[in-house]
Short mmCIF file of C-alpha atoms in Angstrom, two decimals:
data_model
loop_
_atom_site.label_atom_id
_atom_site.label_comp_id
_atom_site.label_asym_id
_atom_site.label_seq_id
_atom_site.Cartn_x
_atom_site.Cartn_y
_atom_site.Cartn_z
CA UNK A 1 8.40 44.91 39.81
CA UNK A 2 7.45 41.49 38.49
CA UNK A 3 4.76 39.33 40.06
CA UNK A 4 5.99 36.16 41.77
CA UNK A 5 6.54 33.26 39.36
CA UNK A 6 3.70 30.77 39.86
CA UNK A 7 5.63 27.71 38.71
CA UNK A 8 9.07 26.25 39.23
CA UNK A 9 11.80 28.78 39.75
CA UNK A 10 13.39 30.13 36.61
CA UNK A 11 16.72 28.63 37.66
CA UNK A 12 15.24 25.14 37.32
CA UNK A 13 13.96 25.61 33.77
CA UNK A 14 16.53 28.10 32.42
CA UNK A 15 20.14 29.02 32.91
CA UNK A 16 20.11 32.75 33.51
CA UNK A 17 23.05 35.00 32.93
CA UNK A 18 25.46 32.20 32.19
CA UNK A 19 25.57 32.61 28.43
CA UNK A 20 26.86 35.94 27.14
CA UNK A 21 25.18 37.41 24.08
CA UNK A 22 27.84 37.82 21.38
CA UNK A 23 25.83 40.67 19.80
CA UNK A 24 25.61 42.68 23.04
CA UNK A 25 28.18 42.05 25.74
CA UNK A 26 25.97 43.75 28.34
CA UNK A 27 23.22 41.16 27.84
CA UNK A 28 23.03 37.60 29.05
CA UNK A 29 20.97 35.04 27.18
CA UNK A 30 18.33 32.97 28.93
CA UNK A 31 18.82 29.40 27.73
CA UNK A 32 16.40 26.60 28.62
CA UNK A 33 17.86 23.72 30.61
CA UNK A 34 17.02 20.15 29.66
CA UNK A 35 14.05 20.35 32.03
CA UNK A 36 13.01 23.64 30.45
CA UNK A 37 13.25 22.21 26.93
CA UNK A 38 11.10 19.27 28.02
CA UNK A 39 8.53 21.64 29.54
CA UNK A 40 8.41 23.64 26.28
CA UNK A 41 7.97 20.45 24.27
CA UNK A 42 5.22 19.20 26.62
CA UNK A 43 3.45 22.57 26.38
CA UNK A 44 3.61 22.53 22.57
CA UNK A 45 2.05 19.07 22.49
CA UNK A 46 -0.73 20.14 24.85
CA UNK A 47 -1.46 23.32 22.85
CA UNK A 48 -1.69 21.24 19.65
CA UNK A 49 -4.14 18.88 21.38
CA UNK A 50 -6.30 21.78 22.54
CA UNK A 51 -6.26 23.44 19.11
CA UNK A 52 -7.20 20.16 17.44
CA UNK A 53 -10.08 19.65 19.87
CA UNK A 54 -11.39 23.18 19.34
CA UNK A 55 -11.09 22.70 15.57
CA UNK A 56 -13.12 19.51 15.89
CA UNK A 57 -15.82 21.38 17.78
CA UNK A 58 -16.24 24.35 15.42
CA UNK A 59 -14.69 22.92 12.26
CA UNK A 60 -11.00 23.08 11.41
CA UNK A 61 -11.47 25.66 8.64
CA UNK A 62 -13.42 27.97 10.94
CA UNK A 63 -10.88 27.53 13.71
CA UNK A 64 -8.00 28.29 11.30
CA UNK A 65 -9.86 31.38 10.07
CA UNK A 66 -10.36 32.58 13.66
CA UNK A 67 -6.65 32.11 14.39
CA UNK A 68 -5.75 34.05 11.25
CA UNK A 69 -8.07 36.93 12.15
CA UNK A 70 -6.75 37.15 15.71
CA UNK A 71 -3.12 37.01 14.52
CA UNK A 72 -3.84 39.77 11.99
CA UNK A 73 -5.45 41.85 14.71
CA UNK A 74 -2.42 41.48 16.98
CA UNK A 75 -0.12 42.57 14.16
CA UNK A 76 -2.19 45.70 13.55
CA UNK A 77 -2.64 46.78 17.18
CA UNK A 78 -0.30 49.41 18.52
CA UNK A 79 1.09 49.06 22.04
CA UNK A 80 -1.49 51.61 23.19
CA UNK A 81 -4.30 49.42 21.78
CA UNK A 82 -3.18 46.28 23.58
#
């Protein structure tokens, strides 16, 4: 069972089950609404601001290296390791 969604209901930010998946007729695609697309865009801007700030604090090269190492680690971990 999923935990309660802490933010706006999924129906507000996505259309659920309204768009059939052409590759699998049993599945329904979750497609962001206009409000959902705006929320995703706003989140991307905020993440970029945070990453820039952290790069300013520790140095952009060091921050980029840390991101690379963590991404590499995630790629190598098995589901049991996570």
